GROMACS .gro file of C-alpha atoms in nm:
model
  370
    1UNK     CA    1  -1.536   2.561   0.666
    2UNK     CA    2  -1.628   2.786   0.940
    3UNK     CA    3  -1.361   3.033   1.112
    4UNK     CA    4  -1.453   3.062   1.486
    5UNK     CA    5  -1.228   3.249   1.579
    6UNK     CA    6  -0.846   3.426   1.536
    7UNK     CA    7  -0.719   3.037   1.657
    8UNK     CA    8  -0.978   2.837   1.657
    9UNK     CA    9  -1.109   2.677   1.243
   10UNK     CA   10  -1.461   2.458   1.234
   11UNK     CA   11  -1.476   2.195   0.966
   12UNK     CA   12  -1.734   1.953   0.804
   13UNK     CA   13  -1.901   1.795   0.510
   14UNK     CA   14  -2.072   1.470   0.385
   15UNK     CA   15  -1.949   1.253   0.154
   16UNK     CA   16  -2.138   0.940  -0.060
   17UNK     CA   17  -2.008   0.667  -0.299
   18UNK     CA   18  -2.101   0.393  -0.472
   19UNK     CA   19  -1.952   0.132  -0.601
   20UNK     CA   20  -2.046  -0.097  -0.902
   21UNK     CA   21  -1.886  -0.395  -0.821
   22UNK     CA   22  -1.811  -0.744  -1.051
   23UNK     CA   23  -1.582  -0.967  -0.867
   24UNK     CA   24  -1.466  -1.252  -1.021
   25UNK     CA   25  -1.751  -1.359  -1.282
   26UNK     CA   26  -1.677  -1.670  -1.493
   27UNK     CA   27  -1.905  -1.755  -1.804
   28UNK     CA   28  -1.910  -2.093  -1.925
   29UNK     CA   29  -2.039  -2.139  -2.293
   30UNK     CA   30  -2.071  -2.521  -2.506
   31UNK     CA   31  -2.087  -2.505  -2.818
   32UNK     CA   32  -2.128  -2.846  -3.058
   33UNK     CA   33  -2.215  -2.789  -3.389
   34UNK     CA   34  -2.225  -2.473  -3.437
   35UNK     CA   35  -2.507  -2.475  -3.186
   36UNK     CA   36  -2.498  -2.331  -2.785
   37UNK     CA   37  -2.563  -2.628  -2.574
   38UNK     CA   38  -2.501  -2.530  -2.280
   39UNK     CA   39  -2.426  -2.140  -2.097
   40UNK     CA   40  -2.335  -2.090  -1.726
   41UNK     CA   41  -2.243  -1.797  -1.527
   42UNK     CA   42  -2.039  -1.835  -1.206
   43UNK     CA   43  -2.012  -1.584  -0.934
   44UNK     CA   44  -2.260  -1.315  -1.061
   45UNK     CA   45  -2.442  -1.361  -0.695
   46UNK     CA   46  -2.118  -1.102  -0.570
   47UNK     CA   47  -2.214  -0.869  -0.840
   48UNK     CA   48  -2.351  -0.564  -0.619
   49UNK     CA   49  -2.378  -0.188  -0.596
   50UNK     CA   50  -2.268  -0.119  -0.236
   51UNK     CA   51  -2.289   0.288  -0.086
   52UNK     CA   52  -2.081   0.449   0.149
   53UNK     CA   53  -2.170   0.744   0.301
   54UNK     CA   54  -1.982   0.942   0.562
   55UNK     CA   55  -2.035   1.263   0.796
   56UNK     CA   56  -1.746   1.454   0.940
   57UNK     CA   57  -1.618   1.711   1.135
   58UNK     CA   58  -1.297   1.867   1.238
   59UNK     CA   59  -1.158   2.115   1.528
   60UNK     CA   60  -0.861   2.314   1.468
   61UNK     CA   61  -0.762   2.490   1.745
   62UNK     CA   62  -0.405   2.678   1.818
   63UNK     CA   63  -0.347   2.770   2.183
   64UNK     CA   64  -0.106   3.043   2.338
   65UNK     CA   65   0.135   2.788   2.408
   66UNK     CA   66   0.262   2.712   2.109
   67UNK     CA   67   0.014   2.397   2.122
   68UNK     CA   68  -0.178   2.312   1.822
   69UNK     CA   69  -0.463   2.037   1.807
   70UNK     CA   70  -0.645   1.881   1.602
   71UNK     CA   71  -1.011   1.707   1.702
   72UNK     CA   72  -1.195   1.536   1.423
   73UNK     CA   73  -1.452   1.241   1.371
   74UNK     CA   74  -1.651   1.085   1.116
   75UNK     CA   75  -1.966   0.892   1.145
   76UNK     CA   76  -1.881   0.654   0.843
   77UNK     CA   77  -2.211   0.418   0.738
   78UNK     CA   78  -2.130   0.124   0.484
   79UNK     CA   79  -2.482   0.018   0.294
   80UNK     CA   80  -2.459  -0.336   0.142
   81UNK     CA   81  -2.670  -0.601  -0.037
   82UNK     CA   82  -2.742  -0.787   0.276
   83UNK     CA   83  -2.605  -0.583   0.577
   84UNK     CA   84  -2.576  -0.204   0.671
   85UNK     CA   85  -2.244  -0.084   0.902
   86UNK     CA   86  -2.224   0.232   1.076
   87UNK     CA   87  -1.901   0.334   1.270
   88UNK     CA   88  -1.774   0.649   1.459
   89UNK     CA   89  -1.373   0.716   1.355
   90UNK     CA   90  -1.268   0.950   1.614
   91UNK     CA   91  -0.903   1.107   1.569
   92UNK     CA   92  -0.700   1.335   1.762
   93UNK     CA   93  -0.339   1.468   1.655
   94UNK     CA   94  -0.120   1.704   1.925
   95UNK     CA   95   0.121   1.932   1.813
   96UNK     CA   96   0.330   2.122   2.073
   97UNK     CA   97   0.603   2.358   1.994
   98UNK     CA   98   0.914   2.327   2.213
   99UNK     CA   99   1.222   2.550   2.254
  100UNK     CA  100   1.417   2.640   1.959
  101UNK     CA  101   1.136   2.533   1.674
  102UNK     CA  102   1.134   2.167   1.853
  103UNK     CA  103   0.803   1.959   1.827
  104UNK     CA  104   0.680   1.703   1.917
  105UNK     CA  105   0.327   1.491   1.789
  106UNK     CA  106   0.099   1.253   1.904
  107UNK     CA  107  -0.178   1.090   1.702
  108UNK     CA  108  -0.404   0.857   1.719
  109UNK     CA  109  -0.673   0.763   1.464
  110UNK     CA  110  -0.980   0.473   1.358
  111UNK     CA  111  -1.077   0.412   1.035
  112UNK     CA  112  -1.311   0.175   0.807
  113UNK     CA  113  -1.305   0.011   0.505
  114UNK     CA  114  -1.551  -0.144   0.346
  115UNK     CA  115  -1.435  -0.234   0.019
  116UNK     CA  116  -1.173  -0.491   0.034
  117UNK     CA  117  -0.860  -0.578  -0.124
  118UNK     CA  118  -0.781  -0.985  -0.232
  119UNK     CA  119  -0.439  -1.039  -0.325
  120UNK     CA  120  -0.309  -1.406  -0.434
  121UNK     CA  121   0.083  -1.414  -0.576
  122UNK     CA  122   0.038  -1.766  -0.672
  123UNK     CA  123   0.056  -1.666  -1.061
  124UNK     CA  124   0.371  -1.545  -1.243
  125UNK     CA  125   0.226  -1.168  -1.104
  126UNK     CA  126   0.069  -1.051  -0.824
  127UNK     CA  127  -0.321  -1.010  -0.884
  128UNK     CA  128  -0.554  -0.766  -0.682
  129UNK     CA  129  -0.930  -0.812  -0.635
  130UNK     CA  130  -1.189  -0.555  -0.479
  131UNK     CA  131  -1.434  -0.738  -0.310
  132UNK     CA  132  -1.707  -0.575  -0.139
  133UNK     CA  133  -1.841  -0.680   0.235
  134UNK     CA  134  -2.108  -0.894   0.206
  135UNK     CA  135  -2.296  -1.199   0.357
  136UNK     CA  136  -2.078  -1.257   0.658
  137UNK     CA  137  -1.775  -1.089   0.624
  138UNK     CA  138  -1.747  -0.743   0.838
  139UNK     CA  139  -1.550  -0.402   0.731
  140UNK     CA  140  -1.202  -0.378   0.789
  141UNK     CA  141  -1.147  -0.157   1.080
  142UNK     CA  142  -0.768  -0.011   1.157
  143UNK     CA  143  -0.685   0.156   1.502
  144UNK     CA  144  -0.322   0.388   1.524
  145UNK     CA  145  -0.080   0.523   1.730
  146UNK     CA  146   0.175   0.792   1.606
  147UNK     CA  147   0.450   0.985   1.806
  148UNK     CA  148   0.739   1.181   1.656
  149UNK     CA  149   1.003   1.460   1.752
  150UNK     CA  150   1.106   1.672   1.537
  151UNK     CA  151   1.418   1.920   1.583
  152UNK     CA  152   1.586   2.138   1.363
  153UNK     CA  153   2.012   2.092   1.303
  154UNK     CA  154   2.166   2.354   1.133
  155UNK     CA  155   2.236   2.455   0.695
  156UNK     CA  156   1.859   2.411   0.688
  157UNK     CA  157   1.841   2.042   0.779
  158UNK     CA  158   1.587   1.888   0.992
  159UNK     CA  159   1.553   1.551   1.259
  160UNK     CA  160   1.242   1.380   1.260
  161UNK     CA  161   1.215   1.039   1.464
  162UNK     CA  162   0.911   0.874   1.452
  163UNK     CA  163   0.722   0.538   1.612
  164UNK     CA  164   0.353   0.419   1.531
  165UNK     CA  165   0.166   0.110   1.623
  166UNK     CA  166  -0.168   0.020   1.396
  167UNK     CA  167  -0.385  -0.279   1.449
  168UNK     CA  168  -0.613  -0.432   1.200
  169UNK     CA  169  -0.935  -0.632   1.251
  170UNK     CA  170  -1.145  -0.758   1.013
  171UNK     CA  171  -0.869  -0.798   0.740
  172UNK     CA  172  -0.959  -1.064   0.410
  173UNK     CA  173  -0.725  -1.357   0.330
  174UNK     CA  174  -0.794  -1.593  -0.017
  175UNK     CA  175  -0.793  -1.966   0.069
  176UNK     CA  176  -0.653  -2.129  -0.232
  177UNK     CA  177  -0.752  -2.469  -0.116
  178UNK     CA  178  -1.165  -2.348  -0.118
  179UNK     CA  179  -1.112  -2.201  -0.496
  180UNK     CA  180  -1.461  -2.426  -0.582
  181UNK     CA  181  -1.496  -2.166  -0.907
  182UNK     CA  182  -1.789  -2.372  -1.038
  183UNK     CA  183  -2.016  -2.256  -0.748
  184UNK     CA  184  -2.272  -1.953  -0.749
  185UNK     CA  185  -2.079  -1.802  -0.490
  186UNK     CA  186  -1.754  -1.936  -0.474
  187UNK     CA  187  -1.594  -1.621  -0.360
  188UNK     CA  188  -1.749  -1.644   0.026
  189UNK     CA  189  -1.557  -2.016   0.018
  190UNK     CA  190  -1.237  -1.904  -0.068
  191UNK     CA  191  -1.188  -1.590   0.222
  192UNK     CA  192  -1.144  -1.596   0.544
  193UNK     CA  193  -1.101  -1.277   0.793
  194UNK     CA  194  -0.857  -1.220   1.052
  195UNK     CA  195  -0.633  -0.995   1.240
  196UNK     CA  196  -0.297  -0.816   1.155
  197UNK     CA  197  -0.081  -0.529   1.300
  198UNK     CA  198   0.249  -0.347   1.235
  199UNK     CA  199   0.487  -0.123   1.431
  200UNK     CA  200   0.774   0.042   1.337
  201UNK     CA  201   1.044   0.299   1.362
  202UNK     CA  202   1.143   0.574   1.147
  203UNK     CA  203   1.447   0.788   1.117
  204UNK     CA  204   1.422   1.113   0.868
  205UNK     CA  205   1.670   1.368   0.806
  206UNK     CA  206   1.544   1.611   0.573
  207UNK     CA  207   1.713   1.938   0.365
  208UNK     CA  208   1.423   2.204   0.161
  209UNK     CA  209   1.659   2.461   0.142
  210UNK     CA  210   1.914   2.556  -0.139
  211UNK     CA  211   2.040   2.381  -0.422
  212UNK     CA  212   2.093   2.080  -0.275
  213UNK     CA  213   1.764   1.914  -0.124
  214UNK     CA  214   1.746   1.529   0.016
  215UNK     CA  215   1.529   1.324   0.229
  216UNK     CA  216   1.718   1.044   0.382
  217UNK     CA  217   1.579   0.764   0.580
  218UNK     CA  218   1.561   0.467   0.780
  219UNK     CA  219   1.295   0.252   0.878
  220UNK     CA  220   1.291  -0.051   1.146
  221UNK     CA  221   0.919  -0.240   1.102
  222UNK     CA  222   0.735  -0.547   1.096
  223UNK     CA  223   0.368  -0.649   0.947
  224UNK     CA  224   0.207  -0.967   1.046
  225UNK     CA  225  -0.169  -1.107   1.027
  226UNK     CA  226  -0.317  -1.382   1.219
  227UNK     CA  227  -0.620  -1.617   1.087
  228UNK     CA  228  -0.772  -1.845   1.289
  229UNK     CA  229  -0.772  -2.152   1.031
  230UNK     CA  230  -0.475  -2.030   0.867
  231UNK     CA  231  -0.090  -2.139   0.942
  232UNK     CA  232  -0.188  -2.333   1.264
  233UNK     CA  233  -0.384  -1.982   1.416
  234UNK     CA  234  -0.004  -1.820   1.453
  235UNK     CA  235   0.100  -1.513   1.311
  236UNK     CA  236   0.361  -1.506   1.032
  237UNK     CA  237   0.493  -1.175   0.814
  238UNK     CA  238   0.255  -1.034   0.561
  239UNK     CA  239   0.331  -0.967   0.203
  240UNK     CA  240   0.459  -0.634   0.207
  241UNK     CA  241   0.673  -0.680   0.542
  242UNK     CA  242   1.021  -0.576   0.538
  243UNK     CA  243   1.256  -0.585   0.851
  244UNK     CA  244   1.499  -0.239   0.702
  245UNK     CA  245   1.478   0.008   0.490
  246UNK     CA  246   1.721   0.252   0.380
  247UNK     CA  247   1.615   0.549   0.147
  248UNK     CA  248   1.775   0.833   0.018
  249UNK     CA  249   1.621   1.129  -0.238
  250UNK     CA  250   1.830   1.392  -0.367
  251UNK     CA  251   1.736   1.717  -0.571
  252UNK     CA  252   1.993   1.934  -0.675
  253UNK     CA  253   1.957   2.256  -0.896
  254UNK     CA  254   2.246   2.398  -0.986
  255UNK     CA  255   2.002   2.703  -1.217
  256UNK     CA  256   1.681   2.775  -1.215
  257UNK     CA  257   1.660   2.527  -1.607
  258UNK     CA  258   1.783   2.225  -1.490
  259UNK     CA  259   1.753   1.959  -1.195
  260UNK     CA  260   1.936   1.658  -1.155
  261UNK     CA  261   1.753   1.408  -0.948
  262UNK     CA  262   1.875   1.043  -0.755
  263UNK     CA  263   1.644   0.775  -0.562
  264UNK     CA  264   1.855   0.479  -0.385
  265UNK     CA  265   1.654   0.213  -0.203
  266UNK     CA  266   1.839  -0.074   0.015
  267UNK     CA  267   1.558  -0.303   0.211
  268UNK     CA  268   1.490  -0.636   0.310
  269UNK     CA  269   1.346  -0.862   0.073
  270UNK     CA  270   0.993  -0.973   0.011
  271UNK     CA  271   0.845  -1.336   0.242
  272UNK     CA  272   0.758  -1.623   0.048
  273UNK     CA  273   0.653  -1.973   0.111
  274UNK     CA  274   0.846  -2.215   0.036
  275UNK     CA  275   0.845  -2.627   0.072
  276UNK     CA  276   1.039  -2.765   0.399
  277UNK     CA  277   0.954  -3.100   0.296
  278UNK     CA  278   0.788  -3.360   0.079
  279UNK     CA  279   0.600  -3.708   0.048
  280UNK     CA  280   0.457  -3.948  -0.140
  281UNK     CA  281   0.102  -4.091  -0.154
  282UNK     CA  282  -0.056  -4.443  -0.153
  283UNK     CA  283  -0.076  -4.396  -0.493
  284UNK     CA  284   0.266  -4.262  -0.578
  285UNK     CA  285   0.173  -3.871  -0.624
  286UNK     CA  286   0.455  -3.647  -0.455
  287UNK     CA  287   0.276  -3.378  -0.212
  288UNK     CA  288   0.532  -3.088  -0.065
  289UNK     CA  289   0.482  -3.018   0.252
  290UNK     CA  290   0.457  -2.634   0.391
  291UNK     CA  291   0.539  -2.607   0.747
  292UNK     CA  292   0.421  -2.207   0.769
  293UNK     CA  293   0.330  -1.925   0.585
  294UNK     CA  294   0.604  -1.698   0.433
  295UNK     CA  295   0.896  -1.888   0.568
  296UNK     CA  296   1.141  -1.771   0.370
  297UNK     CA  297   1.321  -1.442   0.235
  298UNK     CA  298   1.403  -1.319  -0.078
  299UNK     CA  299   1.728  -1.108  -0.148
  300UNK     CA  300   1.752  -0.828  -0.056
  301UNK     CA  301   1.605  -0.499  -0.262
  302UNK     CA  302   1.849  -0.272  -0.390
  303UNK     CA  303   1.775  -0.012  -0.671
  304UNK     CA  304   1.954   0.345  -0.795
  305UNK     CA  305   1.754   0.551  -1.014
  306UNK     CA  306   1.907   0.920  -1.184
  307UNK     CA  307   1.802   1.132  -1.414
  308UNK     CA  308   1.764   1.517  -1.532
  309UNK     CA  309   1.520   1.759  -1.589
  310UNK     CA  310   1.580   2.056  -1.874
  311UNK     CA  311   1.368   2.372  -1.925
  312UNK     CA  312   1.427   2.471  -2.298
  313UNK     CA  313   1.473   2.831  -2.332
  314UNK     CA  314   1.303   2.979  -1.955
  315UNK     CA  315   1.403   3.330  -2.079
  316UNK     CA  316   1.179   3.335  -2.438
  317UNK     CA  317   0.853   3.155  -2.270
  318UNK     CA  318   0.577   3.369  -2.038
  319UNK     CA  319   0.291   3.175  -2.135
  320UNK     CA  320   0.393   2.837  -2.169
  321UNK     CA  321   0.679   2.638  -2.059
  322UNK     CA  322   0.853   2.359  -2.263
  323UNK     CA  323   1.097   2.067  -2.072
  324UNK     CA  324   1.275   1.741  -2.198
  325UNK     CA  325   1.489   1.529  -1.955
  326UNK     CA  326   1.605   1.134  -1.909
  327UNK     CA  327   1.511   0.922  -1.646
  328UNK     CA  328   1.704   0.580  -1.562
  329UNK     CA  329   1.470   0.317  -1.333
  330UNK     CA  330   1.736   0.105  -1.189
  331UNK     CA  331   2.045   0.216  -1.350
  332UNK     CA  332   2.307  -0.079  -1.202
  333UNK     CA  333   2.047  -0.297  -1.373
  334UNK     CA  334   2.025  -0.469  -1.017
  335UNK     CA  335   1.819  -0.824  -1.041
  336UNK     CA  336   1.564  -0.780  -0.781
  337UNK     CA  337   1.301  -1.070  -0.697
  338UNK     CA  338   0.973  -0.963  -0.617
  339UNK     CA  339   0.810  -1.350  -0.627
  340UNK     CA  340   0.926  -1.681  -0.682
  341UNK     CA  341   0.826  -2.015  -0.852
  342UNK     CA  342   0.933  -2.376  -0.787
  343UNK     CA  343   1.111  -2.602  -1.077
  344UNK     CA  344   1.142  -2.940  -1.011
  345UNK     CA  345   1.495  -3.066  -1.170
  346UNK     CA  346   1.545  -3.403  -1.380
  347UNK     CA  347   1.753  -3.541  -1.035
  348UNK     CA  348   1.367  -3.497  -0.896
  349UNK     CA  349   1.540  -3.162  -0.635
  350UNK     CA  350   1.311  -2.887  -0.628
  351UNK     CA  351   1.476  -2.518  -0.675
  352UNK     CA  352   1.350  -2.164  -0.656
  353UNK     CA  353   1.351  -1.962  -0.901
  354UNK     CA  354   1.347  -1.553  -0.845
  355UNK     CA  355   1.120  -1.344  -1.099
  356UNK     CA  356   1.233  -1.024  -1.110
  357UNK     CA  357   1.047  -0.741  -1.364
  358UNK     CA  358   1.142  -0.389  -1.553
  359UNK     CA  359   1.560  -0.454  -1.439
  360UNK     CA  360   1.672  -0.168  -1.617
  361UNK     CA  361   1.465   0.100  -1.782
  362UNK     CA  362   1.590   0.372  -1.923
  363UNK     CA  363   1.340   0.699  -2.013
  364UNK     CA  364   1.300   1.003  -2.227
  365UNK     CA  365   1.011   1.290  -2.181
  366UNK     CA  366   0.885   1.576  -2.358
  367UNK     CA  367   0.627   1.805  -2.165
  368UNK     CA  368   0.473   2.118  -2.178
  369UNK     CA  369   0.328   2.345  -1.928
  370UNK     CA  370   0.067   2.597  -1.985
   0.00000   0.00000   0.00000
């Protein structure tokens, strides 16, 4: 870090990883007899040790005007078994001071990934894979815009509203129809990479100040991906996309030994796929037809946590500090699917059953702070 001035700050560094990477390997052993006839290993052509090393710098400069900005970049290079990436990621954030502690931001950003994240919610959980780039596959790359105003209301609260558009390219999807699992490298069957973006809206009123502090929000969005030979080439929500949220946080702390603490969450539920019809084969199997990708909606998410936090005896501790409090994770004991599986009934009807996980939870802590 290099001070330039009384306004103006120099940054930069270097930065290398690597990454030891075993994606998916299956071993398949025979044994008759007590004797090893036969031992296979699947998938160990993925196993890699991939490097990423990155340069950066970064301008902070704060003008007369109340006008603060921020000019950065980083020359990001991604070293892998077969192929070798290197990327500028430019970024530029505004800051500009209005009347009366007003603000208002712009942003806009690029980054890289190389290492990649596989998730399939075909089993009774959700299951996450890193998987690095290789053979064809490129890094995911992310492009975003950012603008907010911020403006202060009075008792210490503050306005923030806040919009942002973020593209994706290069984005991995798992083809469950290509799982060949009894190939050397199965893995570069099963994904295929596409395109994604999400935009959104966000309202935050926040309170530091006092006993009493809070964050509440609300948040208008939408994720979607596109694949070329995936749900006809048209886009459809991803995973994690949810319509509205509403969030609220409070802190209150009534002395300086104890804090009471709440979390509410209302949002929209989770897209799944479901069946819109069905079939039967020549040879009498039924097949279920899927018109598109994440068709459906889950019930909505709705979740109240409390809890307190106790300082035993503040007054008789200087070098340590000693606390005990009770936490409750979803204390209406709210059923809240997160995936869902099909049962087909004895009438032959197929229904959908919710899974929801950790419904009510309650919590007790020691700790100790020294």
């Amino acid at each position: 870090e290099y001070l330039m001035g009384a306004r103006t700050k120099l940054r930069y560094g270097t930065h290398w990883v690597t990454h030891h990477m075993r994606p998916g390997e299956l071993s398949f052993t025979e044994t008759l007899n007590g004797n090893i006839q036969s031992d296979y290993t699947y998938g160990a052509s993925n196993n890699q040790a991939p490097s990423e090393w990155s340069s950066y710098g970064e301008l902070d400069f704060h003008s007369d005007n109340y006008l603060s900005i921020n000019l950065g970049a980083r020359l990001w290079t991604y070293l892998g078994r077969e192929n070798t990436f290197v990327r500028l990621e430019p970024r530029l954030t505004l800051n500009q001071r209005l009347e009366g502690d007003k603000r208002v931001q712009l942003g806009v950003s690029m980054n890289n990934q190389g290492i990649h994240q596989l998730s399939s919610v075909t089993g009774i959980l959700p299951q996450d894979v890193w998987f690095p780039t290789t053979g064809n596959m490129k890094p995911q790359q992310t492009t975003q815009f950012s603008a907010a105003y911020i403006q202060p209301l009075n008792d210490g609260f503050e306005l923030s509203i806040e919009g942002y558009y973020k593209y994706f390219n290069g984005i991995m999807y798992i083809q469950e129809s290509r799982d060949e699992k009894l190939s050397n490298g199965y893995w570069e069957q099963m994904i295929t990479q596409g395109t994604g973006k999400s935009q959104g809206l966000e309202i935050l009123v926040t309170k530091r100040t006092g006993m009493l502090n809070m964050i509440g929000s609300y948040t208008l969005s939408n994720t979607e991906r596109n694949f070329e030979d995936v749900n006809g080439g048209i886009d459809y929500p991803f995973r994690w996309d949810r319509r509205h949220k509403l969030a609220l946080q409070l802190v209150y702390q009534p002395s300086y030994s104890l804090t009471v603490n709440m979390n509410a969450v209302v949002m929209t539920g989770n897209p799944v796929t479901v069946p819109t019809g069905r079939y039967f084969t020549t040879d009498g199997t039924m097949v279920y037809d899927f018109s598109a990708i994440n068709n459906y909606r889950l019930p909505n998410y709705q979740r109240l946590d409390v809890g307190f936090t106790k300082e035993i005896k503040p007054e008789e501790h200087f070098e340590y500090r000693e606390f005990y409090g009770v936490q409750l994770y979803n204390m209406l004991g709210q059923i809240n699917p997160m995936n869902a599986q099909f049962r087909v009934e004895d009438n032959g009807d197929l229904k959908l059953i919710g899974q929801s996980y950790f419904t009510f939870v309650p919590s007790v802590f020691y700790r100790i702070e020294f």
